[in-house]
PDB file of C-alpha atoms in Angstrom:
ATOM      1  CA  MET A  27      -0.751  28.053 -41.193  1.00 77.00           C
ATOM      2  CA  PRO A  28       0.736  31.511 -41.951  1.00 78.00           C
ATOM      3  CA  THR A  29       2.243  33.180 -38.871  1.00 81.00           C
ATOM      4  CA  ALA A  30       4.072  36.405 -38.120  1.00 84.00           C
ATOM      5  CA  PRO A  31       7.859  36.366 -38.633  1.00 84.00           C
ATOM      6  CA  GLY A  32       9.533  34.681 -35.665  1.00 80.00           C
ATOM      7  CA  ALA A  33       6.255  33.356 -34.252  1.00 80.00           C
ATOM      8  CA  ALA A  34       5.748  29.684 -33.448  1.00 75.00           C
ATOM      9  CA  ASP A  35       4.316  27.490 -36.183  1.00 75.00           C
ATOM     10  CA  THR A  36       0.618  26.673 -36.018  1.00 79.00           C
ATOM     11  CA  ARG A  37      -1.338  23.902 -37.723  1.00 79.00           C
ATOM     12  CA  SER A  38      -4.885  23.315 -38.806  1.00 80.00           C
ATOM     13  CA  ILE A  39      -5.785  19.814 -37.688  1.00 81.00           C
ATOM     14  CA  ASP A  40      -8.812  17.605 -38.181  1.00 84.00           C
ATOM     15  CA  GLU A  41      -9.558  13.870 -38.343  1.00 87.00           C
ATOM     16  CA  ASN A  42      -8.140  13.650 -41.859  1.00 87.00           C
ATOM     17  CA  HIS A  43      -4.679  14.834 -40.811  1.00 86.00           C
ATOM     18  CA  LYS A  44      -1.730  12.895 -39.418  1.00 89.00           C
ATOM     19  CA  LEU A  45       1.231  14.048 -37.355  1.00 91.00           C
ATOM     20  CA  ILE A  46       4.568  12.305 -37.810  1.00 95.00           C
ATOM     21  CA  ARG A  47       7.192  12.096 -35.095  1.00 95.00           C
ATOM     22  CA  LEU A  48      10.380  10.269 -34.145  1.00 97.00           C
ATOM     23  CA  ARG A  49      10.630   8.339 -30.888  1.00 97.00           C
ATOM     24  CA  CYS A  50      13.457   6.428 -29.236  1.00 97.00           C
ATOM     25  CA  VAL A  51      12.956   4.052 -26.304  1.00 96.00           C
ATOM     26  CA  LYS A  52      15.455   2.193 -24.156  1.00 95.00           C
ATOM     27  CA  TRP A  53      14.534  -1.474 -24.494  1.00 93.00           C
ATOM     28  CA  PRO A  54      17.304  -3.886 -23.456  1.00 88.00           C
ATOM     29  CA  ALA A  55      15.004  -6.924 -23.460  1.00 80.00           C
ATOM     30  CA  ASP A  56      15.258  -9.396 -26.335  1.00 82.00           C
ATOM     31  CA  PRO A  57      11.643  -9.593 -27.552  1.00 88.00           C
ATOM     32  CA  THR A  58      10.448  -6.415 -29.202  1.00 89.00           C
ATOM     33  CA  PRO A  59       7.718  -4.626 -27.227  1.00 92.00           C
ATOM     34  CA  LYS A  60       4.064  -5.164 -27.939  1.00 92.00           C
ATOM     35  CA  ASP A  61       2.151  -2.181 -29.280  1.00 93.00           C
ATOM     36  CA  GLU A  62       0.598  -1.451 -25.869  1.00 93.00           C
ATOM     37  CA  GLU A  63       4.024  -1.664 -24.197  1.00 94.00           C
ATOM     38  CA  TRP A  64       5.664   0.648 -26.711  1.00 94.00           C
ATOM     39  CA  ALA A  65       2.880   3.218 -26.309  1.00 93.00           C
ATOM     40  CA  ILE A  66       3.555   3.770 -22.587  1.00 94.00           C
ATOM     41  CA  ALA A  67       7.366   3.495 -22.700  1.00 94.00           C
ATOM     42  CA  ASP A  68       9.257   6.705 -21.885  1.00 94.00           C
ATOM     43  CA  ASN A  69      11.146   8.403 -24.678  1.00 96.00           C
ATOM     44  CA  SER A  70      14.908   8.121 -24.144  1.00 96.00           C
ATOM     45  CA  TRP A  71      17.541   9.182 -26.659  1.00 96.00           C
ATOM     46  CA  VAL A  72      20.683   7.131 -27.283  1.00 95.00           C
ATOM     47  CA  PRO A  73      23.614   8.884 -25.540  1.00 94.00           C
ATOM     48  CA  HIS A  74      25.849  10.824 -27.951  1.00 94.00           C
ATOM     49  CA  SER A  75      23.500  10.161 -30.879  1.00 95.00           C
ATOM     50  CA  TYR A  76      22.751  12.404 -33.849  1.00 96.00           C
ATOM     51  CA  PHE A  77      19.805  12.164 -36.231  1.00 97.00           C
ATOM     52  CA  THR A  78      19.257  13.696 -39.654  1.00 97.00           C
ATOM     53  CA  LEU A  79      16.188  13.512 -41.877  1.00 97.00           C
ATOM     54  CA  ASN A  80      16.659  14.203 -45.576  1.00 96.00           C
ATOM     55  CA  GLY A  81      19.990  15.821 -44.769  1.00 94.00           C
ATOM     56  CA  VAL A  82      18.561  18.141 -42.082  1.00 95.00           C
ATOM     57  CA  THR A  83      19.946  17.758 -38.551  1.00 96.00           C
ATOM     58  CA  LEU A  84      17.216  17.062 -36.005  1.00 96.00           C
ATOM     59  CA  GLN A  85      17.215  19.006 -32.760  1.00 94.00           C
ATOM     60  CA  LEU A  86      16.751  16.445 -29.976  1.00 94.00           C
ATOM     61  CA  ARG A  87      14.830  17.752 -26.993  1.00 90.00           C
ATOM     62  CA  LYS A  88      16.669  16.203 -24.048  1.00 91.00           C
ATOM     63  CA  LYS A  89      16.063  15.829 -20.338  1.00 89.00           C
ATOM     64  CA  LEU A  90      18.637  18.448 -19.339  1.00 85.00           C
ATOM     65  CA  HIS A  91      16.570  21.280 -20.839  1.00 86.00           C
ATOM     66  CA  TYR A  92      13.045  19.846 -20.960  1.00 86.00           C
ATOM     67  CA  GLY A  93      12.844  17.726 -17.797  1.00 90.00           C
ATOM     68  CA  LYS A  94      12.646  14.538 -19.874  1.00 92.00           C
ATOM     69  CA  ASP A  95      13.569  13.340 -23.355  1.00 94.00           C
ATOM     70  CA  LEU A  96      10.846  14.305 -25.825  1.00 95.00           C
ATOM     71  CA  PRO A  97       9.960  13.011 -29.315  1.00 96.00           C
ATOM     72  CA  VAL A  98      10.859  15.031 -32.411  1.00 96.00           C
ATOM     73  CA  ASP A  99       8.086  16.344 -34.673  1.00 93.00           C
ATOM     74  CA  LEU A 100       8.862  15.419 -38.288  1.00 95.00           C
ATOM     75  CA  THR A 101       5.585  16.496 -39.878  1.00 92.00           C
ATOM     76  CA  SER A 102       6.847  19.609 -41.646  1.00 89.00           C
ATOM     77  CA  MET A 103      10.085  17.896 -42.740  1.00 92.00           C
ATOM     78  CA  VAL A 104       8.614  14.906 -44.542  1.00 94.00           C
ATOM     79  CA  LYS A 105       8.517  15.072 -48.311  1.00 93.00           C
ATOM     80  CA  LYS A 106       6.901  13.069 -51.071  1.00 91.00           C
ATOM     81  CA  ASP A 107       8.495   9.812 -52.165  1.00 92.00           C
ATOM     82  CA  GLU A 108      11.540   8.553 -50.270  1.00 95.00           C
ATOM     83  CA  ASN A 109      12.597  10.014 -46.910  1.00 96.00           C
ATOM     84  CA  VAL A 110      16.010   9.129 -45.472  1.00 97.00           C
ATOM     85  CA  LEU A 111      16.616   8.991 -41.706  1.00 97.00           C
ATOM     86  CA  GLU A 112      20.272   8.704 -40.698  1.00 97.00           C
ATOM     87  CA  ILE A 113      21.507   7.887 -37.203  1.00 96.00           C
ATOM     88  CA  SER A 114      25.066   8.372 -35.938  1.00 95.00           C
ATOM     89  CA  VAL A 115      26.343   7.298 -32.519  1.00 95.00           C
ATOM     90  CA  MET A 116      29.688   8.358 -31.099  1.00 94.00           C
ATOM     91  CA  SER A 117      31.085   5.626 -28.834  1.00 90.00           C
ATOM     92  CA  ASN A 118      34.059   3.369 -28.305  1.00 92.00           C
ATOM     93  CA  SER A 119      34.280   0.364 -30.599  1.00 89.00           C
ATOM     94  CA  ASP A 120      33.627  -2.006 -27.688  1.00 91.00           C
ATOM     95  CA  ASP A 121      30.607  -0.034 -26.423  1.00 91.00           C
ATOM     96  CA  HIS A 122      27.400  -1.593 -27.720  1.00 91.00           C
ATOM     97  CA  ASN A 123      24.923   0.086 -25.381  1.00 92.00           C
ATOM     98  CA  TYR A 124      23.236   1.741 -28.368  1.00 92.00           C
ATOM     99  CA  ARG A 125      21.825  -1.687 -29.219  1.00 92.00           C
ATOM    100  CA  ASN A 126      19.628  -1.399 -26.128  1.00 94.00           C
ATOM    101  CA  TYR A 127      17.481   1.247 -27.839  1.00 96.00           C
ATOM    102  CA  LEU A 128      14.649   1.059 -30.347  1.00 96.00           C
ATOM    103  CA  VAL A 129      13.766   3.820 -32.800  1.00 96.00           C
ATOM    104  CA  ALA A 130      10.454   4.286 -34.588  1.00 95.00           C
ATOM    105  CA  VAL A 131       8.665   6.804 -36.786  1.00 96.00           C
ATOM    106  CA  GLU A 132       5.124   7.185 -35.481  1.00 95.00           C
ATOM    107  CA  PHE A 133       1.940   8.399 -37.117  1.00 93.00           C
ATOM    108  CA  LEU A 134      -0.415  10.235 -34.749  1.00 92.00           C
ATOM    109  CA  GLY A 135      -4.067  10.451 -35.648  1.00 90.00           C
ATOM    110  CA  VAL A 136      -6.702  12.895 -34.438  1.00 90.00           C
ATOM    111  CA  MET A 137     -10.170  11.955 -33.157  1.00 91.00           C
ATOM    112  CA  THR A 138     -13.007  14.016 -31.717  1.00 91.00           C
ATOM    113  CA  GLY A 139     -14.697  13.055 -28.466  1.00 92.00           C
ATOM    114  CA  GLN A 140     -17.810  11.958 -30.373  1.00 94.00           C
ATOM    115  CA  SER A 141     -15.744   9.703 -32.647  1.00 94.00           C
ATOM    116  CA  ILE A 142     -14.000   8.142 -29.659  1.00 95.00           C
ATOM    117  CA  GLU A 143     -17.295   7.397 -27.912  1.00 96.00           C
ATOM    118  CA  LYS A 144     -18.756   5.874 -31.086  1.00 96.00           C
ATOM    119  CA  ARG A 145     -15.699   3.665 -31.536  1.00 95.00           C
ATOM    120  CA  CYS A 146     -15.753   2.532 -27.885  1.00 96.00           C
ATOM    121  CA  ARG A 147     -19.378   1.500 -28.202  1.00 95.00           C
ATOM    122  CA  GLU A 148     -18.721  -0.326 -31.475  1.00 95.00           C
ATOM    123  CA  LYS A 149     -15.899  -2.265 -29.798  1.00 94.00           C
ATOM    124  CA  ALA A 150     -17.920  -2.945 -26.642  1.00 96.00           C
ATOM    125  CA  VAL A 151     -17.179  -6.213 -24.855  1.00 96.00           C
ATOM    126  CA  ALA A 152     -20.415  -8.192 -24.576  1.00 97.00           C
ATOM    127  CA  ALA A 153     -21.746  -8.733 -21.052  1.00 96.00           C
ATOM    128  CA  GLN A 154     -21.647 -12.504 -21.447  1.00 96.00           C
ATOM    129  CA  ALA A 155     -17.995 -12.387 -22.496  1.00 96.00           C
ATOM    130  CA  VAL A 156     -17.131 -10.378 -19.362  1.00 96.00           C
ATOM    131  CA  ILE A 157     -19.046 -12.801 -17.152  1.00 96.00           C
ATOM    132  CA  SER A 158     -17.278 -15.771 -18.755  1.00 95.00           C
ATOM    133  CA  ASP A 159     -13.923 -14.141 -18.048  1.00 93.00           C
ATOM    134  CA  ILE A 160     -14.880 -13.550 -14.400  1.00 93.00           C
ATOM    135  CA  LYS A 161     -15.954 -17.187 -14.072  1.00 92.00           C
ATOM    136  CA  ARG A 162     -12.570 -18.231 -15.447  1.00 90.00           C
ATOM    137  CA  LYS A 163     -10.762 -16.053 -12.922  1.00 89.00           C
ATOM    138  CA  LEU A 164     -12.794 -17.531 -10.070  1.00 88.00           C
ATOM    139  CA  SER A 165     -12.471 -21.128 -11.266  1.00 83.00           C
ATOM    140  CA  PRO A 166     -10.035 -23.272  -9.225  1.00 67.00           C
ATOM    141  CA  SER A 167      -9.667 -25.572 -12.243  1.00 63.00           C
ATOM    142  CA  ALA A 168      -8.251 -22.865 -14.499  1.00 47.00           C
ATOM    143  CA  THR A 169      -5.028 -23.775 -16.253  1.00 50.00           C
ATOM    144  CA  ASP A 170      -1.652 -22.542 -15.057  1.00 51.00           C
ATOM    145  CA  ASP A 171      -1.259 -20.559 -18.281  1.00 56.00           C
ATOM    146  CA  ASP A 172      -3.969 -18.073 -17.359  1.00 55.00           C
ATOM    147  CA  ASP A 173      -2.833 -14.539 -16.598  1.00 58.00           C
ATOM    148  CA  ILE A 174      -4.989 -14.186 -13.491  1.00 59.00           C
ATOM    149  CA  VAL A 175      -6.640 -16.850 -11.348  1.00 57.00           C
ATOM    150  CA  LEU A 176      -8.275 -15.711  -8.108  1.00 56.00           C
ATOM    151  CA  MET A 177      -8.450 -18.232  -5.304  1.00 61.00           C
ATOM    152  CA  GLU A 178     -11.651 -16.649  -3.968  1.00 69.00           C
ATOM    153  CA  SER A 179     -15.330 -17.540  -4.282  1.00 83.00           C
ATOM    154  CA  THR A 180     -16.354 -13.983  -5.216  1.00 90.00           C
ATOM    155  CA  LEU A 181     -14.887 -11.025  -7.072  1.00 93.00           C
ATOM    156  CA  THR A 182     -15.449  -7.450  -5.898  1.00 94.00           C
ATOM    157  CA  ILE A 183     -15.723  -4.772  -8.588  1.00 96.00           C
ATOM    158  CA  ASN A 184     -15.629  -1.090  -7.657  1.00 96.00           C
ATOM    159  CA  LEU A 185     -18.224   0.817  -9.688  1.00 95.00           C
ATOM    160  CA  ARG A 186     -17.102   4.385  -8.934  1.00 95.00           C
ATOM    161  CA  ASP A 187     -15.155   6.457 -11.436  1.00 94.00           C
ATOM    162  CA  PRO A 188     -11.565   6.717 -10.112  1.00 94.00           C
ATOM    163  CA  PHE A 189     -11.332  10.445 -10.922  1.00 91.00           C
ATOM    164  CA  SER A 190     -14.264  11.674  -8.854  1.00 83.00           C
ATOM    165  CA  ALA A 191     -15.147   8.573  -6.762  1.00 85.00           C
ATOM    166  CA  SER A 192     -18.568  10.205  -6.365  1.00 85.00           C
ATOM    167  CA  LYS A 193     -20.683   8.363  -8.938  1.00 89.00           C
ATOM    168  CA  ILE A 194     -20.998   5.222 -11.005  1.00 94.00           C
ATOM    169  CA  CYS A 195     -19.433   5.454 -14.462  1.00 95.00           C
ATOM    170  CA  ASP A 196     -21.932   6.613 -17.082  1.00 95.00           C
ATOM    171  CA  ILE A 197     -19.883   5.062 -19.905  1.00 96.00           C
ATOM    172  CA  PRO A 198     -17.647   2.403 -18.276  1.00 97.00           C
ATOM    173  CA  VAL A 199     -14.547   1.729 -20.368  1.00 97.00           C
ATOM    174  CA  ARG A 200     -11.091   0.205 -19.950  1.00 96.00           C
ATOM    175  CA  GLY A 201      -8.131  -0.568 -22.208  1.00 96.00           C
ATOM    176  CA  LYS A 202      -7.564  -3.911 -23.873  1.00 94.00           C
ATOM    177  CA  ALA A 203      -4.268  -4.212 -21.951  1.00 94.00           C
ATOM    178  CA  CYS A 204      -6.021  -3.844 -18.574  1.00 95.00           C
ATOM    179  CA  LEU A 205      -6.279  -7.039 -16.511  1.00 94.00           C
ATOM    180  CA  HIS A 206      -8.759  -5.670 -13.946  1.00 95.00           C
ATOM    181  CA  ASN A 207     -12.555  -5.525 -14.164  1.00 96.00           C
ATOM    182  CA  GLU A 208     -12.888  -1.997 -12.809  1.00 97.00           C
ATOM    183  CA  CYS A 209     -13.631   0.718 -15.358  1.00 97.00           C
ATOM    184  CA  PHE A 210     -13.412   4.496 -15.624  1.00 97.00           C
ATOM    185  CA  ASP A 211     -15.913   6.941 -17.075  1.00 97.00           C
ATOM    186  CA  LEU A 212     -15.114   7.804 -20.705  1.00 96.00           C
ATOM    187  CA  ASP A 213     -16.312  11.427 -20.651  1.00 95.00           C
ATOM    188  CA  THR A 214     -14.436  12.194 -17.426  1.00 95.00           C
ATOM    189  CA  PHE A 215     -11.302  10.534 -18.798  1.00 96.00           C
ATOM    190  CA  LEU A 216     -11.372  12.642 -21.963  1.00 94.00           C
ATOM    191  CA  GLU A 217     -12.056  15.857 -20.052  1.00 93.00           C
ATOM    192  CA  THR A 218      -9.129  15.317 -17.689  1.00 93.00           C
ATOM    193  CA  ARG A 219      -6.452  14.714 -20.354  1.00 92.00           C
ATOM    194  CA  PRO A 220      -3.755  17.431 -20.312  1.00 90.00           C
ATOM    195  CA  ARG A 221      -4.150  19.746 -23.268  1.00 86.00           C
ATOM    196  CA  LYS A 222      -1.873  21.693 -25.581  1.00 79.00           C
ATOM    197  CA  GLY A 223      -3.995  24.383 -27.145  1.00 76.00           C
ATOM    198  CA  ASP A 224      -7.122  22.801 -28.599  1.00 78.00           C
ATOM    199  CA  MET A 225      -5.683  19.261 -28.522  1.00 83.00           C
ATOM    200  CA  THR A 226      -4.908  16.766 -25.792  1.00 88.00           C
ATOM    201  CA  ALA A 227      -1.268  15.819 -25.265  1.00 86.00           C
ATOM    202  CA  ALA A 228      -0.223  12.750 -27.238  1.00 87.00           C
ATOM    203  CA  ASP A 229       1.406  10.780 -24.416  1.00 90.00           C
ATOM    204  CA  GLN A 230      -1.193  11.103 -21.662  1.00 90.00           C
ATOM    205  CA  TRP A 231      -3.295   8.043 -22.445  1.00 94.00           C
ATOM    206  CA  ARG A 232      -2.786   5.702 -19.494  1.00 95.00           C
ATOM    207  CA  CYS A 233      -5.353   3.808 -17.475  1.00 96.00           C
ATOM    208  CA  PRO A 234      -5.981   5.733 -14.229  1.00 95.00           C
ATOM    209  CA  ILE A 235      -6.249   2.419 -12.373  1.00 96.00           C
ATOM    210  CA  CYS A 236      -3.262   0.350 -13.565  1.00 96.00           C
ATOM    211  CA  LYS A 237      -1.332   2.829 -15.794  1.00 95.00           C
ATOM    212  CA  ALA A 238      -1.574   0.484 -18.811  1.00 96.00           C
ATOM    213  CA  ASP A 239      -2.137   1.698 -22.380  1.00 96.00           C
ATOM    214  CA  ALA A 240      -5.456   3.531 -22.669  1.00 96.00           C
ATOM    215  CA  ARG A 241      -5.224   5.263 -26.032  1.00 95.00           C
ATOM    216  CA  PRO A 242      -8.636   5.922 -27.608  1.00 94.00           C
ATOM    217  CA  ASN A 243      -8.259   3.114 -30.150  1.00 92.00           C
ATOM    218  CA  SER A 244      -7.618   0.599 -27.341  1.00 94.00           C
ATOM    219  CA  LEU A 245     -10.665   1.476 -25.226  1.00 97.00           C
ATOM    220  CA  ALA A 246     -13.873  -0.528 -25.154  1.00 97.00           C
ATOM    221  CA  VAL A 247     -17.143  -0.263 -23.258  1.00 97.00           C
ATOM    222  CA  ASP A 248     -17.760  -2.991 -20.649  1.00 97.00           C
ATOM    223  CA  GLY A 249     -21.178  -4.423 -21.538  1.00 97.00           C
ATOM    224  CA  PHE A 250     -21.524  -6.171 -18.178  1.00 97.00           C
ATOM    225  CA  LEU A 251     -21.083  -2.978 -16.144  1.00 97.00           C
ATOM    226  CA  VAL A 252     -23.491  -1.190 -18.499  1.00 97.00           C
ATOM    227  CA  GLU A 253     -26.153  -3.769 -17.592  1.00 97.00           C
ATOM    228  CA  VAL A 254     -25.239  -3.528 -13.900  1.00 97.00           C
ATOM    229  CA  ARG A 255     -25.742   0.235 -13.988  1.00 96.00           C
ATOM    230  CA  LYS A 256     -29.123  -0.095 -15.703  1.00 96.00           C
ATOM    231  CA  GLU A 257     -30.279  -2.613 -13.097  1.00 96.00           C
ATOM    232  CA  LEU A 258     -29.088  -0.484 -10.178  1.00 96.00           C
ATOM    233  CA  GLU A 259     -30.795   2.565 -11.684  1.00 95.00           C
ATOM    234  CA  ARG A 260     -34.027   0.596 -12.062  1.00 95.00           C
ATOM    235  CA  LYS A 261     -33.878  -0.336  -8.372  1.00 94.00           C
ATOM    236  CA  GLY A 262     -32.887   3.153  -7.228  1.00 94.00           C
ATOM    237  CA  LEU A 263     -29.460   1.961  -6.048  1.00 93.00           C
ATOM    238  CA  LEU A 264     -27.138   4.250  -8.011  1.00 92.00           C
ATOM    239  CA  ASP A 265     -25.356   5.119  -4.756  1.00 92.00           C
ATOM    240  CA  THR A 266     -23.896   1.588  -4.713  1.00 94.00           C
ATOM    241  CA  ARG A 267     -20.125   1.730  -4.523  1.00 94.00           C
ATOM    242  CA  ALA A 268     -19.224  -1.870  -5.450  1.00 95.00           C
ATOM    243  CA  ILE A 269     -20.671  -5.239  -6.367  1.00 96.00           C
ATOM    244  CA  THR A 270     -19.621  -8.806  -5.651  1.00 95.00           C
ATOM    245  CA  VAL A 271     -19.747 -11.362  -8.452  1.00 95.00           C
ATOM    246  CA  SER A 272     -20.068 -15.059  -7.607  1.00 93.00           C
ATOM    247  CA  GLN A 273     -18.597 -18.059  -9.397  1.00 91.00           C
ATOM    248  CA  ASP A 274     -21.858 -18.666 -11.238  1.00 91.00           C
ATOM    249  CA  GLY A 275     -21.809 -15.135 -12.683  1.00 92.00           C
ATOM    250  CA  SER A 276     -24.542 -13.704 -10.479  1.00 94.00           C
ATOM    251  CA  TRP A 277     -23.908 -10.404  -8.731  1.00 96.00           C
ATOM    252  CA  ASN A 278     -25.165  -8.371  -5.797  1.00 95.00           C
ATOM    253  CA  PRO A 279     -24.459  -4.902  -4.388  1.00 95.00           C
ATOM    254  CA  LYS A 280     -21.661  -5.104  -1.855  1.00 92.00           C
ATOM    255  CA  PRO A 281     -22.925  -4.339   1.670  1.00 85.00           C
ATOM    256  CA  GLU A 282     -21.348  -1.248   3.158  1.00 76.00           C
ATOM    257  CA  GLU A 283     -20.280  -0.939   6.760  1.00 68.00           C
ATOM    258  CA  ARG A 284     -21.269   2.239   8.492  1.00 61.00           C
ATOM    259  CA  ASP A 285     -19.289   3.981  11.192  1.00 58.00           C
ATOM    260  CA  PRO A 286     -20.029   7.129  13.252  1.00 55.00           C
ATOM    261  CA  ASN A 287     -18.231   9.301  10.712  1.00 61.00           C
ATOM    262  CA  GLY A 288     -20.073   8.056   7.622  1.00 55.00           C
ATOM    263  CA  VAL A 289     -19.891   5.219   5.107  1.00 51.00           C
ATOM    264  CA  SER A 290     -16.805   3.105   4.691  1.00 51.00           C
ATOM    265  CA  ASP A 291     -16.063   0.587   1.957  1.00 49.00           C
ATOM    266  CA  ARG A 292     -13.455  -1.238   3.979  1.00 47.00           C
ATOM    267  CA  ASP A 293     -11.330  -1.444   0.836  1.00 46.00           C
ATOM    268  CA  THR A 294      -8.166  -1.640   2.910  1.00 40.00           C
ATOM    269  CA  PRO A 295      -7.495  -4.980   4.571  1.00 40.00           C
ATOM    270  CA  GLU A 296      -8.165  -5.316   8.263  1.00 41.00           C
ATOM    271  CA  PRO A 297      -5.042  -5.406  10.456  1.00 37.00           C
ATOM    272  CA  THR A 298      -3.786  -8.853  11.312  1.00 35.00           C
ATOM    273  CA  PRO A 299      -4.036 -10.004  14.951  1.00 37.00           C
ATOM    274  CA  ALA A 300      -0.276  -9.650  15.258  1.00 36.00           C
ATOM    275  CA  ALA A 301      -0.417  -6.091  14.014  1.00 35.00           C
ATOM    276  CA  GLY A 302      -3.232  -5.409  16.443  1.00 35.00           C
ATOM    277  CA  ARG A 303      -1.186  -6.699  19.343  1.00 34.00           C
ATOM    278  CA  ILE A 304       1.780  -4.594  18.307  1.00 33.00           C
ATOM    279  CA  ALA A 305      -0.397  -1.507  18.058  1.00 37.00           C
ATOM    280  CA  SER A 306      -1.961  -2.111  21.474  1.00 36.00           C
ATOM    281  CA  ARG A 307       1.464  -2.526  23.016  1.00 36.00           C
ATOM    282  CA  SER A 308       2.761   0.699  21.503  1.00 38.00           C
ATOM    283  CA  ASN A 309      -0.195   2.592  22.960  1.00 42.00           C
ATOM    284  CA  SER A 310       0.006   1.070  26.419  1.00 39.00           C
ATOM    285  CA  LYS A 311       1.410   3.022  29.345  1.00 39.00           C
ATOM    286  CA  SER A 312       3.106   0.077  31.034  1.00 41.00           C
ATOM    287  CA  ALA A 313       6.506   0.682  32.578  1.00 42.00           C
ATOM    288  CA  VAL A 314       9.538   0.037  30.419  1.00 45.00           C
ATOM    289  CA  ILE A 315      12.030  -2.487  31.823  1.00 46.00           C
ATOM    290  CA  HIS A 316      15.648  -1.413  31.436  1.00 46.00           C
ATOM    291  CA  GLU A 317      18.521  -3.886  31.554  1.00 51.00           C
ATOM    292  CA  ILE A 318      21.464  -2.685  33.684  1.00 49.00           C
ATOM    293  CA  ILE A 319      24.981  -3.827  32.811  1.00 52.00           C
ATOM    294  CA  ASP A 320      27.645  -3.514  35.544  1.00 52.00           C
ATOM    295  CA  LEU A 321      31.024  -2.634  34.004  1.00 53.00           C
ATOM    296  CA  SER A 322      32.952  -2.452  37.311  1.00 51.00           C
ATOM    297  CA  ASP A 323      34.232  -6.004  36.939  1.00 45.00           C
TER     298      ASP A 323
END
C-alpha cells in the first residue's frame, strides 16, 4: 500500500493473500521434522551465514538486536518465474556444524475467526472415535506400540478452559498433535493470541496445555466433549469442573471435595506418608540433640 516517504510498509491482506518468509531451524537429529514439529521449532540462523534472494542481500534479524532470531519476510522480494536463494557460510573446512540446520521458504495464509470456527467444526472428531481412543488408553491389553496406555480404571478429563478456568469450553478444540483429552475454548484461544496491528502473530499458535502445534488448520472440535457439555447443561450441571470416564466409555461428573475455604479439585497429588512424616517432624518443637566431639585427646 502507498505510504509516506520513509514510513514503514503496509499491506492489504485478506484470505486470498499469502505471505512468504524464510526460516532456519537448528535440527541436528537425523530424521527431518514432522510438520507439527517444524511449526513450533524456534528460528535459529546458521552462525556466520549470509543469504541472498535474486541477488539482493537479506537482512537477518538476530538475537543480539531482537531478543531472538526472527524469520525474514520475502513477500515483496519474490518475482514471477524463477527465484534464486543463495546461502553462504563462512567456516573452517573441518567445521560442519552448518549441516545441523534446516532452511525452508514458508507460505503463510490468512483466515478469519469465522473461517477457523467453520473449519474446526468440519474437522470435528466424532464422539465415538474419542470414546474408542479413551478405551484404548485404559485397556491393559493395549499393544506396546501405543503412544499412551494408562494403567488406571478411569480417566479424568478437566472441562474448564485453561485460560479462564471459570467455565466449561463452549467450543472445545485441541490440536491433532495433542496427546491429552483436555480441550481449550476456541473463541478464547483466538482472542488471546498476540496481535500485530489487525493480525495475530504468526508464531503464537501453541496448545495452552501441552505447548504442541495448535495452528488453526490443525485444530478440531472434540465431539465427545460437545456431547458432555450438552448433557451437563440439560441437567443444570455446567459448574462441573471435571468428569471421570470408565473403561466401558461411560462418564460421570467428578465429585468435588469441599473445604472451609471453598471448592477444591484436588488436582495435585496427596502427600505420601513419608512426606507427611517429614513435614510433621519439621514442624515439631522437640529438642534438637547435638553430638559433642572432644578434641582434647
